[in-house]
Amino acid sequence: MTAIRRGEVLIFKGCNFFRQRLVLSVLSSKSVKITDIRTLDDAPGLKEFEVSLVRLLDKVTNGTVIEINDEGTSIYFQPGLLYGGTIEHDCSLERGIGYYLEALFMLSLFCKKPLNATLRGVTNTNIDPSVDLLKTSMITTMKNFIYDHENLDVSIKKRGLRPLGGGEIVFKCPIGQQLRPVQLLESGLVKRVRGTAFALRVSPAIANRIVDKAKGVMLNFIPDVFITADQRRGKQSGNSPGFGVHLTAETTKGVIYSAEAVSNVVAFGEEPSLPEDLGEAASQRLCKEIFLGGVVDSTSQALAILFMALGPQDVSKIVTGNLTDYTVGFLRNLKEFFGVTFKIEKYHAEEFVEGSGCEKVLLSCVGLGYTNLSKRTI
């Protein structure tokens, strides 16, 4: 896991946390070399979705230098300056658009021009967080750290499922000079549940069956539950059949918890999914997110940690549920690229609230005072 430093180049081995390392490379302006990528696999080297990510990062930067060996088992990445602007990108169908969109969430604020990105591919999959999930979870998290969020938006133009995709989304993000410090300790109590069920190239009744089951489960805990059916036809429904549901719970403090479930891909030999099973699974996952608690859900832990580290030279604090493996890896990579360390301790609330879920984690750090040097000044 620990990087080897040779001059200004950080050297890593293996494909773990590949996306994290490239994103932090761009933000820190430090070159990276990643070697021994799947050298022991039957199909060694970079996968198609990783090459697609590299191409996307090249589009949002100017002057990036990329060198990949013939076998694809080693990559040298020298980041250019973040530029942004209007870009279009066809994402690999191996992964969801969410895999690429998360990287843009981390980078877009520090571009020279406001980012207007059109991404095409798979909008909803059980491999990566869906566009719906990132839209509710990460935009809510970002708004805590930025001053201007008027033009921050994700819109789903077309939905697309595996294996053939056909989805299209537009991500817009303003540029910012710097972030603001936060003291986010109270999550509040859940006051309402909202959701969207979709059925693409299958009977519209399937979406209604998902809604009935998911709503039935959540009504056992809270009376304010409203789940809509997103019925799309023609090109807006993508190229593959399937269905799914996305749920959110909002608290009295404005915290959003998100969960989802997407049908299996029968074309890949997976067992067909039942709408009722998906509705129940998404509801149970949402209940788990609520139980874990904190001011950000598990999807946005890494994003919140990044913005805390890059914030002003002041103390920032947030409370989360259990840290995911992805977040732990991100903390380690942050230390490698920026030298930032976090104080991690158990959080003890001043007042005990019944039904507050599992033990919480308090994360605190002093920001680097990172500023957007690419932003045009008058």
mmCIF file of C-alpha atoms in Angstrom:
data_model
loop_
_atom_site.group_PDB
_atom_site.id
_atom_site.type_symbol
_atom_site.label_atom_id
_atom_site.label_comp_id
_atom_site.label_asym_id
_atom_site.label_seq_id
_atom_site.Cartn_x
_atom_site.Cartn_y
_atom_site.Cartn_z
ATOM 1 C CA MET A 1 0.000 0.000 0.000
ATOM 2 C CA THR A 2 2.823 2.425 0.863
ATOM 3 C CA ALA A 3 4.135 4.360 -2.101
ATOM 4 C CA ILE A 4 7.798 4.508 -3.085
ATOM 5 C CA ARG A 5 9.032 8.021 -3.830
ATOM 6 C CA ARG A 6 11.505 8.625 -6.618
ATOM 7 C CA GLY A 7 11.948 12.343 -6.940
ATOM 8 C CA GLU A 8 8.498 13.814 -7.582
ATOM 9 C CA VAL A 9 7.021 10.476 -8.710
ATOM 10 C CA LEU A 10 4.980 8.223 -6.431
ATOM 11 C CA ILE A 11 5.233 4.542 -7.337
ATOM 12 C CA PHE A 12 2.493 2.063 -6.437
ATOM 13 C CA LYS A 13 2.007 -1.621 -7.167
ATOM 14 C CA GLY A 14 -1.260 -3.269 -8.157
ATOM 15 C CA CYS A 15 -4.647 -2.012 -9.345
ATOM 16 C CA ASN A 16 -6.191 -1.394 -5.917
ATOM 17 C CA PHE A 17 -7.523 2.156 -5.483
ATOM 18 C CA PHE A 18 -6.527 2.972 -9.076
ATOM 19 C CA ARG A 19 -9.159 5.706 -9.418
ATOM 20 C CA GLN A 20 -8.294 7.284 -6.053
ATOM 21 C CA ARG A 21 -4.634 7.556 -6.931
ATOM 22 C CA LEU A 22 -5.200 9.172 -10.310
ATOM 23 C CA VAL A 23 -7.676 11.700 -8.879
ATOM 24 C CA LEU A 24 -5.299 12.644 -6.058
ATOM 25 C CA SER A 25 -2.456 12.820 -8.580
ATOM 26 C CA VAL A 26 -4.387 15.476 -10.529
ATOM 27 C CA LEU A 27 -5.270 17.473 -7.400
ATOM 28 C CA SER A 28 -1.750 17.339 -5.933
ATOM 29 C CA SER A 29 0.060 17.777 -9.302
ATOM 30 C CA LYS A 30 2.236 14.791 -8.369
ATOM 31 C CA SER A 31 3.095 12.220 -11.009
ATOM 32 C CA VAL A 32 2.397 8.562 -10.302
ATOM 33 C CA LYS A 33 3.614 5.297 -11.722
ATOM 34 C CA ILE A 34 1.521 2.198 -11.100
ATOM 35 C CA THR A 35 3.177 -1.145 -11.844
ATOM 36 C CA ASP A 36 2.346 -4.855 -11.592
ATOM 37 C CA ILE A 37 -1.260 -4.326 -12.659
ATOM 38 C CA ARG A 38 -2.906 -7.776 -12.571
ATOM 39 C CA THR A 39 0.335 -9.454 -13.586
ATOM 40 C CA LEU A 40 -0.818 -12.783 -12.129
ATOM 41 C CA ASP A 41 -4.259 -12.728 -13.768
ATOM 42 C CA ASP A 42 -5.206 -14.701 -16.854
ATOM 43 C CA ALA A 43 -5.877 -11.340 -18.514
ATOM 44 C CA PRO A 44 -3.118 -9.090 -17.148
ATOM 45 C CA GLY A 45 -3.016 -5.317 -17.405
ATOM 46 C CA LEU A 46 -5.496 -2.455 -17.339
ATOM 47 C CA LYS A 47 -9.162 -3.177 -17.946
ATOM 48 C CA GLU A 48 -11.211 -1.271 -20.509
ATOM 49 C CA PHE A 49 -13.006 0.742 -17.805
ATOM 50 C CA GLU A 50 -9.702 1.892 -16.309
ATOM 51 C CA VAL A 51 -8.405 3.037 -19.699
ATOM 52 C CA SER A 52 -11.704 4.900 -20.162
ATOM 53 C CA LEU A 53 -11.134 6.657 -16.817
ATOM 54 C CA VAL A 54 -7.656 7.726 -17.914
ATOM 55 C CA ARG A 55 -9.133 9.183 -21.110
ATOM 56 C CA LEU A 56 -11.736 11.093 -19.092
ATOM 57 C CA LEU A 57 -9.067 12.612 -16.843
ATOM 58 C CA ASP A 58 -7.134 13.599 -19.938
ATOM 59 C CA LYS A 59 -10.232 15.432 -21.230
ATOM 60 C CA VAL A 60 -10.728 17.515 -18.071
ATOM 61 C CA THR A 61 -7.041 18.508 -17.890
ATOM 62 C CA ASN A 62 -4.563 20.263 -20.146
ATOM 63 C CA GLY A 63 -1.050 18.922 -20.648
ATOM 64 C CA THR A 64 -1.453 15.496 -19.064
ATOM 65 C CA VAL A 65 1.220 12.962 -20.084
ATOM 66 C CA ILE A 66 0.224 9.275 -20.091
ATOM 67 C CA GLU A 67 2.489 6.331 -20.858
ATOM 68 C CA ILE A 68 1.202 2.739 -20.817
ATOM 69 C CA ASN A 69 3.448 -0.229 -21.593
ATOM 70 C CA ASP A 70 2.547 -2.748 -24.303
ATOM 71 C CA GLU A 71 1.127 -5.273 -21.831
ATOM 72 C CA GLY A 72 -0.886 -2.638 -19.975
ATOM 73 C CA THR A 73 0.645 -3.731 -16.672
ATOM 74 C CA SER A 74 2.302 -0.368 -15.994
ATOM 75 C CA ILE A 75 1.129 3.222 -16.363
ATOM 76 C CA TYR A 76 2.949 6.510 -15.884
ATOM 77 C CA PHE A 77 0.599 9.438 -15.245
ATOM 78 C CA GLN A 78 1.877 13.020 -15.180
ATOM 79 C CA PRO A 79 -1.130 15.269 -14.503
ATOM 80 C CA GLY A 80 -1.762 18.516 -16.324
ATOM 81 C CA LEU A 81 -3.782 21.493 -15.120
ATOM 82 C CA LEU A 82 -7.492 21.068 -14.467
ATOM 83 C CA TYR A 83 -9.395 22.874 -17.198
ATOM 84 C CA GLY A 84 -13.003 21.643 -17.265
ATOM 85 C CA GLY A 85 -15.313 23.292 -19.772
ATOM 86 C CA THR A 86 -17.713 21.311 -21.952
ATOM 87 C CA ILE A 87 -16.733 17.670 -22.458
ATOM 88 C CA GLU A 88 -18.384 14.491 -23.692
ATOM 89 C CA HIS A 89 -17.313 10.984 -22.774
ATOM 90 C CA ASP A 90 -18.494 7.481 -23.628
ATOM 91 C CA CYS A 91 -17.930 5.415 -20.485
ATOM 92 C CA SER A 92 -16.999 1.747 -20.604
ATOM 93 C CA LEU A 93 -20.025 -0.535 -20.331
ATOM 94 C CA GLU A 94 -18.064 -2.744 -17.912
ATOM 95 C CA ARG A 95 -18.818 -0.241 -15.141
ATOM 96 C CA GLY A 96 -21.509 2.279 -14.351
ATOM 97 C CA ILE A 97 -21.343 5.997 -15.101
ATOM 98 C CA GLY A 98 -21.140 6.467 -11.327
ATOM 99 C CA TYR A 99 -17.571 5.103 -11.386
ATOM 100 C CA TYR A 100 -16.534 8.064 -13.534
ATOM 101 C CA LEU A 101 -18.918 10.620 -12.054
ATOM 102 C CA GLU A 102 -17.428 10.252 -8.573
ATOM 103 C CA ALA A 103 -14.027 11.284 -9.947
ATOM 104 C CA LEU A 104 -15.590 14.395 -11.515
ATOM 105 C CA PHE A 105 -17.262 15.304 -8.215
ATOM 106 C CA MET A 106 -13.826 15.365 -6.598
ATOM 107 C CA LEU A 107 -12.156 17.391 -9.360
ATOM 108 C CA SER A 108 -14.754 19.741 -10.845
ATOM 109 C CA LEU A 109 -14.608 22.534 -8.250
ATOM 110 C CA PHE A 110 -10.944 23.165 -9.034
ATOM 111 C CA CYS A 111 -11.213 23.511 -12.816
ATOM 112 C CA LYS A 112 -10.377 26.685 -14.741
ATOM 113 C CA LYS A 113 -13.829 26.748 -16.352
ATOM 114 C CA PRO A 114 -17.173 25.486 -14.983
ATOM 115 C CA LEU A 115 -17.565 21.842 -15.899
ATOM 116 C CA ASN A 116 -20.382 20.755 -18.192
ATOM 117 C CA ALA A 117 -19.858 17.023 -18.728
ATOM 118 C CA THR A 118 -22.029 14.670 -20.745
ATOM 119 C CA LEU A 119 -21.387 11.019 -19.872
ATOM 120 C CA ARG A 120 -22.896 8.071 -21.723
ATOM 121 C CA GLY A 121 -23.137 4.453 -20.658
ATOM 122 C CA VAL A 122 -24.781 2.535 -17.796
ATOM 123 C CA THR A 123 -26.670 4.764 -15.346
ATOM 124 C CA ASN A 124 -27.807 2.048 -12.927
ATOM 125 C CA THR A 125 -25.903 -1.093 -11.986
ATOM 126 C CA ASN A 126 -25.318 -3.237 -8.918
ATOM 127 C CA ILE A 127 -21.530 -2.885 -9.372
ATOM 128 C CA ASP A 128 -21.137 0.877 -8.840
ATOM 129 C CA PRO A 129 -23.239 3.571 -7.157
ATOM 130 C CA SER A 130 -25.901 4.729 -9.593
ATOM 131 C CA VAL A 131 -26.218 8.251 -10.920
ATOM 132 C CA ASP A 132 -29.337 8.650 -8.735
ATOM 133 C CA LEU A 133 -27.364 7.712 -5.629
ATOM 134 C CA LEU A 134 -24.488 10.107 -6.361
ATOM 135 C CA LYS A 135 -26.925 12.883 -7.239
ATOM 136 C CA THR A 136 -28.673 12.777 -3.876
ATOM 137 C CA SER A 137 -25.737 11.809 -1.673
ATOM 138 C CA MET A 138 -22.776 13.712 -3.108
ATOM 139 C CA ILE A 139 -24.520 16.916 -4.116
ATOM 140 C CA THR A 140 -25.902 17.194 -0.572
ATOM 141 C CA THR A 141 -22.391 16.640 0.798
ATOM 142 C CA MET A 142 -20.778 19.157 -1.571
ATOM 143 C CA LYS A 143 -23.223 21.883 -0.592
ATOM 144 C CA ASN A 144 -21.801 21.784 2.944
ATOM 145 C CA PHE A 145 -18.353 22.751 1.676
ATOM 146 C CA ILE A 146 -18.940 25.285 -1.116
ATOM 147 C CA TYR A 147 -20.310 28.812 -1.131
ATOM 148 C CA ASP A 148 -21.898 28.818 -4.591
ATOM 149 C CA HIS A 149 -23.951 25.770 -5.495
ATOM 150 C CA GLU A 150 -26.576 27.392 -7.699
ATOM 151 C CA ASN A 151 -25.376 25.644 -10.870
ATOM 152 C CA LEU A 152 -24.466 22.321 -9.251
ATOM 153 C CA ASP A 153 -26.656 19.654 -10.815
ATOM 154 C CA VAL A 154 -26.870 16.145 -12.260
ATOM 155 C CA SER A 155 -29.636 15.441 -14.776
ATOM 156 C CA ILE A 156 -30.489 12.024 -16.207
ATOM 157 C CA LYS A 157 -31.384 12.412 -19.868
ATOM 158 C CA LYS A 158 -31.597 8.689 -20.616
ATOM 159 C CA ARG A 159 -31.420 5.630 -18.401
ATOM 160 C CA GLY A 160 -29.302 2.669 -19.421
ATOM 161 C CA LEU A 161 -28.660 -0.751 -17.898
ATOM 162 C CA ARG A 162 -26.106 -3.456 -18.552
ATOM 163 C CA PRO A 163 -25.045 -5.009 -20.826
ATOM 164 C CA LEU A 164 -25.778 -2.527 -23.654
ATOM 165 C CA GLY A 165 -26.120 0.748 -21.739
ATOM 166 C CA GLY A 166 -27.648 3.592 -23.695
ATOM 167 C CA GLY A 167 -27.870 5.972 -20.727
ATOM 168 C CA GLU A 168 -26.858 9.630 -20.783
ATOM 169 C CA ILE A 169 -26.379 12.146 -17.979
ATOM 170 C CA VAL A 170 -25.226 15.765 -17.741
ATOM 171 C CA PHE A 171 -23.144 16.943 -14.780
ATOM 172 C CA LYS A 172 -22.751 20.669 -14.203
ATOM 173 C CA CYS A 173 -20.536 22.159 -11.515
ATOM 174 C CA PRO A 174 -19.421 25.740 -10.818
ATOM 175 C CA ILE A 175 -15.814 26.569 -9.997
ATOM 176 C CA GLY A 176 -14.762 27.728 -6.561
ATOM 177 C CA GLN A 177 -11.787 29.627 -5.209
ATOM 178 C CA GLN A 178 -11.662 27.647 -1.985
ATOM 179 C CA LEU A 179 -13.709 25.439 0.319
ATOM 180 C CA ARG A 180 -15.078 26.305 3.711
ATOM 181 C CA PRO A 181 -14.415 24.537 7.034
ATOM 182 C CA VAL A 182 -17.238 22.515 8.564
ATOM 183 C CA GLN A 183 -18.347 21.363 11.988
ATOM 184 C CA LEU A 184 -20.965 18.740 11.159
ATOM 185 C CA LEU A 185 -21.786 16.758 14.270
ATOM 186 C CA GLU A 186 -25.564 16.349 14.463
ATOM 187 C CA SER A 187 -27.465 14.252 11.950
ATOM 188 C CA GLY A 188 -30.974 14.718 13.331
ATOM 189 C CA LEU A 189 -33.888 12.296 13.070
ATOM 190 C CA VAL A 190 -35.385 10.928 9.868
ATOM 191 C CA LYS A 191 -38.520 12.857 8.917
ATOM 192 C CA ARG A 192 -39.379 11.512 5.460
ATOM 193 C CA VAL A 193 -38.524 8.900 2.847
ATOM 194 C CA ARG A 194 -38.580 9.501 -0.898
ATOM 195 C CA GLY A 195 -37.753 7.272 -3.828
ATOM 196 C CA THR A 196 -37.949 6.462 -7.517
ATOM 197 C CA ALA A 197 -38.593 3.073 -9.110
ATOM 198 C CA PHE A 198 -37.909 2.521 -12.798
ATOM 199 C CA ALA A 199 -38.689 -0.217 -15.301
ATOM 200 C CA LEU A 200 -36.913 -0.103 -18.666
ATOM 201 C CA ARG A 201 -38.078 -2.139 -21.676
ATOM 202 C CA VAL A 202 -40.228 -4.336 -19.425
ATOM 203 C CA SER A 203 -43.842 -4.112 -18.233
ATOM 204 C CA PRO A 204 -44.581 -0.789 -16.459
ATOM 205 C CA ALA A 205 -46.407 -2.793 -13.790
ATOM 206 C CA ILE A 206 -43.018 -3.956 -12.483
ATOM 207 C CA ALA A 207 -42.200 -0.458 -11.231
ATOM 208 C CA ASN A 208 -45.511 -0.352 -9.362
ATOM 209 C CA ARG A 209 -44.747 -3.712 -7.711
ATOM 210 C CA ILE A 210 -41.380 -2.348 -6.528
ATOM 211 C CA VAL A 211 -43.066 0.776 -5.152
ATOM 212 C CA ASP A 212 -45.708 -1.206 -3.254
ATOM 213 C CA LYS A 213 -43.145 -3.467 -1.571
ATOM 214 C CA ALA A 214 -40.620 -0.755 -0.699
ATOM 215 C CA LYS A 215 -43.318 1.549 0.603
ATOM 216 C CA GLY A 216 -44.831 -1.249 2.652
ATOM 217 C CA VAL A 217 -41.536 -1.882 4.422
ATOM 218 C CA MET A 218 -40.760 1.787 5.159
ATOM 219 C CA LEU A 219 -44.289 2.534 6.430
ATOM 220 C CA ASN A 220 -43.486 0.252 9.377
ATOM 221 C CA PHE A 221 -41.097 2.947 10.616
ATOM 222 C CA ILE A 222 -42.285 6.333 9.344
ATOM 223 C CA PRO A 223 -45.601 7.618 7.924
ATOM 224 C CA ASP A 224 -44.183 10.107 5.403
ATOM 225 C CA VAL A 225 -43.157 7.819 2.515
ATOM 226 C CA PHE A 226 -43.547 8.746 -1.148
ATOM 227 C CA ILE A 227 -42.051 6.681 -3.983
ATOM 228 C CA THR A 228 -42.705 7.517 -7.624
ATOM 229 C CA ALA A 229 -42.460 5.383 -10.767
ATOM 230 C CA ASP A 230 -40.149 6.628 -13.534
ATOM 231 C CA GLN A 231 -41.671 5.268 -16.740
ATOM 232 C CA ARG A 232 -39.394 5.900 -19.723
ATOM 233 C CA ARG A 233 -40.015 4.847 -23.292
ATOM 234 C CA GLY A 234 -38.083 4.647 -26.528
ATOM 235 C CA LYS A 235 -34.513 5.954 -26.535
ATOM 236 C CA GLN A 236 -34.870 7.301 -22.998
ATOM 237 C CA SER A 237 -35.154 3.726 -21.689
ATOM 238 C CA GLY A 238 -31.721 2.643 -22.916
ATOM 239 C CA ASN A 239 -30.753 -0.480 -24.821
ATOM 240 C CA SER A 240 -31.257 -3.269 -22.248
ATOM 241 C CA PRO A 241 -34.251 -4.434 -20.184
ATOM 242 C CA GLY A 242 -34.271 -4.232 -16.409
ATOM 243 C CA PHE A 243 -35.602 -2.403 -13.369
ATOM 244 C CA GLY A 244 -34.539 -0.936 -10.051
ATOM 245 C CA VAL A 245 -35.293 1.483 -7.246
ATOM 246 C CA HIS A 246 -33.506 4.319 -5.447
ATOM 247 C CA LEU A 247 -34.528 5.457 -1.951
ATOM 248 C CA THR A 248 -33.539 8.422 0.217
ATOM 249 C CA ALA A 249 -34.229 9.352 3.815
ATOM 250 C CA GLU A 250 -34.001 13.008 4.888
ATOM 251 C CA THR A 251 -33.415 14.064 8.486
ATOM 252 C CA THR A 252 -34.443 17.139 10.450
ATOM 253 C CA LYS A 253 -30.867 18.453 9.968
ATOM 254 C CA GLY A 254 -30.948 18.089 6.188
ATOM 255 C CA VAL A 255 -28.785 14.949 6.107
ATOM 256 C CA ILE A 256 -29.556 12.528 3.276
ATOM 257 C CA TYR A 257 -29.142 8.745 3.463
ATOM 258 C CA SER A 258 -29.414 6.814 0.199
ATOM 259 C CA ALA A 259 -29.795 3.201 -0.900
ATOM 260 C CA GLU A 260 -30.732 1.353 -4.071
ATOM 261 C CA ALA A 261 -31.216 -2.014 -5.740
ATOM 262 C CA VAL A 262 -30.936 -2.945 -9.434
ATOM 263 C CA SER A 263 -32.089 -6.117 -11.163
ATOM 264 C CA ASN A 264 -29.622 -8.841 -12.179
ATOM 265 C CA VAL A 265 -28.423 -9.095 -15.770
ATOM 266 C CA VAL A 266 -30.018 -12.234 -17.207
ATOM 267 C CA ALA A 267 -27.830 -11.944 -20.313
ATOM 268 C CA PHE A 268 -24.822 -12.667 -18.086
ATOM 269 C CA GLY A 269 -26.391 -15.834 -16.690
ATOM 270 C CA GLU A 270 -27.521 -14.230 -13.432
ATOM 271 C CA GLU A 271 -30.742 -15.321 -11.737
ATOM 272 C CA PRO A 272 -33.759 -13.188 -12.736
ATOM 273 C CA SER A 273 -34.760 -10.673 -10.066
ATOM 274 C CA LEU A 274 -38.229 -10.264 -8.603
ATOM 275 C CA PRO A 275 -39.552 -6.692 -8.229
ATOM 276 C CA GLU A 276 -40.708 -7.396 -4.676
ATOM 277 C CA ASP A 277 -37.235 -8.638 -3.715
ATOM 278 C CA LEU A 278 -35.656 -5.450 -5.038
ATOM 279 C CA GLY A 279 -38.108 -3.256 -3.180
ATOM 280 C CA GLU A 280 -37.420 -5.071 0.075
ATOM 281 C CA ALA A 281 -33.630 -5.121 -0.471
ATOM 282 C CA ALA A 282 -33.460 -1.378 -1.109
ATOM 283 C CA SER A 283 -35.577 -0.683 1.992
ATOM 284 C CA GLN A 284 -33.330 -2.857 4.153
ATOM 285 C CA ARG A 285 -30.226 -1.148 2.804
ATOM 286 C CA LEU A 286 -31.717 2.249 3.563
ATOM 287 C CA CYS A 287 -32.494 1.122 7.105
ATOM 288 C CA LYS A 288 -28.870 0.038 7.458
ATOM 289 C CA GLU A 289 -27.621 3.440 6.272
ATOM 290 C CA ILE A 290 -29.899 5.117 8.802
ATOM 291 C CA PHE A 291 -28.610 2.786 11.528
ATOM 292 C CA LEU A 292 -24.989 3.617 10.635
ATOM 293 C CA GLY A 293 -25.915 7.295 10.752
ATOM 294 C CA GLY A 294 -23.565 10.246 10.704
ATOM 295 C CA VAL A 295 -23.777 13.456 8.677
ATOM 296 C CA VAL A 296 -22.852 11.707 5.410
ATOM 297 C CA ASP A 297 -23.799 8.250 4.205
ATOM 298 C CA SER A 298 -21.220 5.633 3.264
ATOM 299 C CA THR A 299 -21.246 6.677 -0.414
ATOM 300 C CA SER A 300 -19.953 10.188 0.332
ATOM 301 C CA GLN A 301 -17.464 9.518 3.120
ATOM 302 C CA ALA A 302 -14.420 9.842 0.854
ATOM 303 C CA LEU A 303 -15.712 13.038 -0.779
ATOM 304 C CA ALA A 304 -16.308 14.693 2.596
ATOM 305 C CA ILE A 305 -12.857 13.646 3.819
ATOM 306 C CA LEU A 306 -11.225 15.070 0.688
ATOM 307 C CA PHE A 307 -12.924 18.446 1.073
ATOM 308 C CA MET A 308 -12.018 18.573 4.761
ATOM 309 C CA ALA A 309 -8.358 17.957 3.890
ATOM 310 C CA LEU A 310 -8.334 20.586 1.117
ATOM 311 C CA GLY A 311 -10.276 23.151 3.142
ATOM 312 C CA PRO A 312 -8.948 26.324 4.825
ATOM 313 C CA GLN A 313 -6.242 26.091 7.467
ATOM 314 C CA ASP A 314 -8.809 25.593 10.169
ATOM 315 C CA VAL A 315 -10.197 22.604 12.041
ATOM 316 C CA SER A 316 -13.007 20.679 10.351
ATOM 317 C CA LYS A 317 -15.003 17.933 12.036
ATOM 318 C CA ILE A 318 -17.602 15.475 10.811
ATOM 319 C CA VAL A 319 -19.359 12.499 12.349
ATOM 320 C CA THR A 320 -19.852 9.340 10.292
ATOM 321 C CA GLY A 321 -20.928 5.765 10.794
ATOM 322 C CA ASN A 322 -18.414 2.940 10.420
ATOM 323 C CA LEU A 323 -15.712 3.785 7.881
ATOM 324 C CA THR A 324 -15.864 1.686 4.726
ATOM 325 C CA ASP A 325 -12.813 -0.101 3.315
ATOM 326 C CA TYR A 326 -12.868 2.365 0.427
ATOM 327 C CA THR A 327 -12.722 5.287 2.894
ATOM 328 C CA VAL A 328 -9.846 3.725 4.848
ATOM 329 C CA GLY A 329 -7.911 3.330 1.600
ATOM 330 C CA PHE A 330 -8.682 6.937 0.715
ATOM 331 C CA LEU A 331 -7.332 8.162 4.062
ATOM 332 C CA ARG A 332 -4.074 6.326 3.403
ATOM 333 C CA ASN A 333 -3.774 7.696 -0.112
ATOM 334 C CA LEU A 334 -4.484 11.228 1.129
ATOM 335 C CA LYS A 335 -1.513 10.926 3.459
ATOM 336 C CA GLU A 336 0.712 9.725 0.597
ATOM 337 C CA PHE A 337 -0.210 12.589 -1.749
ATOM 338 C CA PHE A 338 -0.854 15.494 0.622
ATOM 339 C CA GLY A 339 0.659 14.466 3.955
ATOM 340 C CA VAL A 340 -2.693 15.045 5.688
ATOM 341 C CA THR A 341 -3.581 12.913 8.691
ATOM 342 C CA PHE A 342 -6.936 12.710 10.445
ATOM 343 C CA LYS A 343 -7.722 12.280 14.101
ATOM 344 C CA ILE A 344 -10.200 9.414 14.360
ATOM 345 C CA GLU A 345 -12.055 8.725 17.604
ATOM 346 C CA LYS A 346 -15.360 7.483 18.909
ATOM 347 C CA TYR A 347 -18.036 10.131 18.982
ATOM 348 C CA HIS A 348 -19.974 10.681 22.180
ATOM 349 C CA ALA A 349 -23.013 12.905 21.751
ATOM 350 C CA GLU A 350 -23.820 15.401 24.493
ATOM 351 C CA GLU A 351 -27.300 13.981 24.804
ATOM 352 C CA PHE A 352 -28.298 10.365 24.259
ATOM 353 C CA VAL A 353 -30.987 9.976 21.603
ATOM 354 C CA GLU A 354 -32.916 6.717 21.602
ATOM 355 C CA GLY A 355 -32.732 4.926 18.283
ATOM 356 C CA SER A 356 -29.580 6.777 17.182
ATOM 357 C CA GLY A 357 -28.082 3.591 15.736
ATOM 358 C CA CYS A 358 -24.542 2.271 15.998
ATOM 359 C CA GLU A 359 -21.508 3.968 17.522
ATOM 360 C CA LYS A 360 -20.308 6.924 15.492
ATOM 361 C CA VAL A 361 -16.843 8.010 14.390
ATOM 362 C CA LEU A 362 -15.573 11.577 14.780
ATOM 363 C CA LEU A 363 -13.107 12.639 12.094
ATOM 364 C CA SER A 364 -11.171 15.879 12.452
ATOM 365 C CA CYS A 365 -8.272 17.508 10.634
ATOM 366 C CA VAL A 366 -6.671 20.847 9.837
ATOM 367 C CA GLY A 367 -7.135 21.801 6.212
ATOM 368 C CA LEU A 368 -4.312 22.504 3.783
ATOM 369 C CA GLY A 369 -5.726 25.793 2.552
ATOM 370 C CA TYR A 370 -5.923 24.392 -0.990
ATOM 371 C CA THR A 371 -7.030 27.026 -3.503
ATOM 372 C CA ASN A 372 -8.087 26.850 -7.122
ATOM 373 C CA LEU A 373 -5.082 28.319 -8.889
ATOM 374 C CA SER A 374 -6.660 27.632 -12.288
ATOM 375 C CA LYS A 375 -9.649 29.901 -11.649
ATOM 376 C CA ARG A 376 -9.646 33.065 -13.691
ATOM 377 C CA THR A 377 -9.317 36.230 -11.637
ATOM 378 C CA ILE A 378 -10.526 39.706 -12.595
#
